[in-house]
Structure formats: structure tokens, C-alpha cells
Amino acid sequence: MHKDDDEARVGLAKDGLPAEGDAPGLTRAGEGPLDAFVSGAAYAALGLLGAVFGVVGSFAQDWTVGPVPVAAIVLVALVFAMARLAGLGMGGRLGATIPAVVWGVVVFVMSMRRSEGDLVVPGTTAGYLFIIGGMLAAVAGVMMVPPARPPGDWLLGRAGRIRE
């Protein structure tokens, strides 16, 4: 036996498992093809939820009680709740970002004037409150979701982790 091999074995025995951390042949939870399919389907469902929120909200945002755009205010709160709960449910900011971005795209498309002159989200107080307030609420909802990984992990990877 070579002396370096002995030292490596002793070091591994002292430190536990190597950096990968798993025994050979062991698959981690969330890494199988079925898990990937289910996660993809969940993200697609969240995108569909964002689209439905955008379409329904675009048609409902103009309801007022007197001069107060009550529906737009309620819809802004619902957009915040949608983004935050989607992120918490998926365990990361990507789960919050997908429905928020799809919502924003749908709302912007619904606010563009068509060649016939039709417009779903007009340039009124309620319309601006729905668009601008909804975007701010979506960003706040995404940012209030805790990240799935520690800060800086995207840059340093395993090297940034402190061994205990």
C-alpha cells in the first residue's frame, strides 16, 4: 500500500463521507425522473394559475364603489398572496416568480389596444392601480419568499459551505 492512500483513508474516516455525501448507488429524494416530471407539472400549473389571475383580474379590475377602485385593491392583494403562497408551496423563489411573470405578461397584453379599438385594462385609476400595484405586489411576494439555497451558494457552490 502507498502511504498517500493510507492518509486519504484515515482522512475520510475522520471526516465522514466525501464531499458528495452519499453512499454509492443511493439516489437522493427529488432527483428521479418522476420527481422532475411532477415538479415541471407543478410549475406549469402555477403558470396557468398566473394566467387565469391575469385574465380574470383584467376583466374585473374596473369595478368600483363610488370613486374607490375596490376590485383593483382586492386584486392587488390577491396577486401578492398568489406569488407568496406559490413560492412557499414550492419551497423557493422560482415557484413565486413563474405565476407573477405570467400574470404580468397577461395583464400587459390585456392593456394593449387592439386594431378594433378594444381595450380590457383602460388607462384609468383602477387600471393603473391594477397594473402598477399588481407588479409591485408580485415583486414583494417573490422577495418575501425565503431562498431555497443559502446566500452566495450560486457563486461558490460547495466551496462556500463551512464544515462543522
PDB file of C-alpha atoms in Angstrom, residues 42-56 82-83 98-104:
ATOM      1  CA  ALA A  42     -46.418  21.936 -10.696  1.00  0.00           C
ATOM      2  CA  TYR A  43     -44.560  24.873 -12.265  1.00  0.00           C
ATOM      3  CA  ALA A  44     -46.790  24.632 -15.354  1.00  0.00           C
ATOM      4  CA  ALA A  45     -49.874  24.659 -13.113  1.00  0.00           C
ATOM      5  CA  LEU A  46     -48.545  27.756 -11.347  1.00  0.00           C
ATOM      6  CA  GLY A  47     -48.027  29.434 -14.719  1.00  0.00           C
ATOM      7  CA  LEU A  48     -51.604  28.579 -15.639  1.00  0.00           C
ATOM      8  CA  LEU A  49     -52.763  29.996 -12.295  1.00  0.00           C
ATOM      9  CA  GLY A  50     -50.939  33.254 -13.052  1.00  0.00           C
ATOM     10  CA  ALA A  51     -52.588  33.414 -16.479  1.00  0.00           C
ATOM     11  CA  VAL A  52     -56.055  32.840 -15.015  1.00  0.00           C
ATOM     12  CA  PHE A  53     -55.428  35.517 -12.366  1.00  0.00           C
ATOM     13  CA  GLY A  54     -54.341  37.896 -15.124  1.00  0.00           C
ATOM     14  CA  VAL A  55     -57.357  37.301 -17.369  1.00  0.00           C
ATOM     15  CA  VAL A  56     -59.982  37.332 -14.615  1.00  0.00           C
ATOM     16  CA  MET A  82     -50.679  34.248  -5.109  1.00  0.00           C
ATOM     17  CA  ALA A  83     -46.963  34.936  -5.521  1.00  0.00           C
ATOM     18  CA  ILE A  98     -43.420  31.908 -12.506  1.00  0.00           C
ATOM     19  CA  PRO A  99     -47.043  32.886 -11.740  1.00  0.00           C
ATOM     20  CA  ALA A 100     -46.009  36.508 -11.135  1.00  0.00           C
ATOM     21  CA  VAL A 101     -44.280  36.808 -14.522  1.00  0.00           C
ATOM     22  CA  VAL A 102     -47.117  35.070 -16.374  1.00  0.00           C
ATOM     23  CA  TRP A 103     -49.611  37.348 -14.606  1.00  0.00           C
ATOM     24  CA  GLY A 104     -47.610  40.399 -15.688  1.00  0.00           C
TER      25      GLY A 104
END
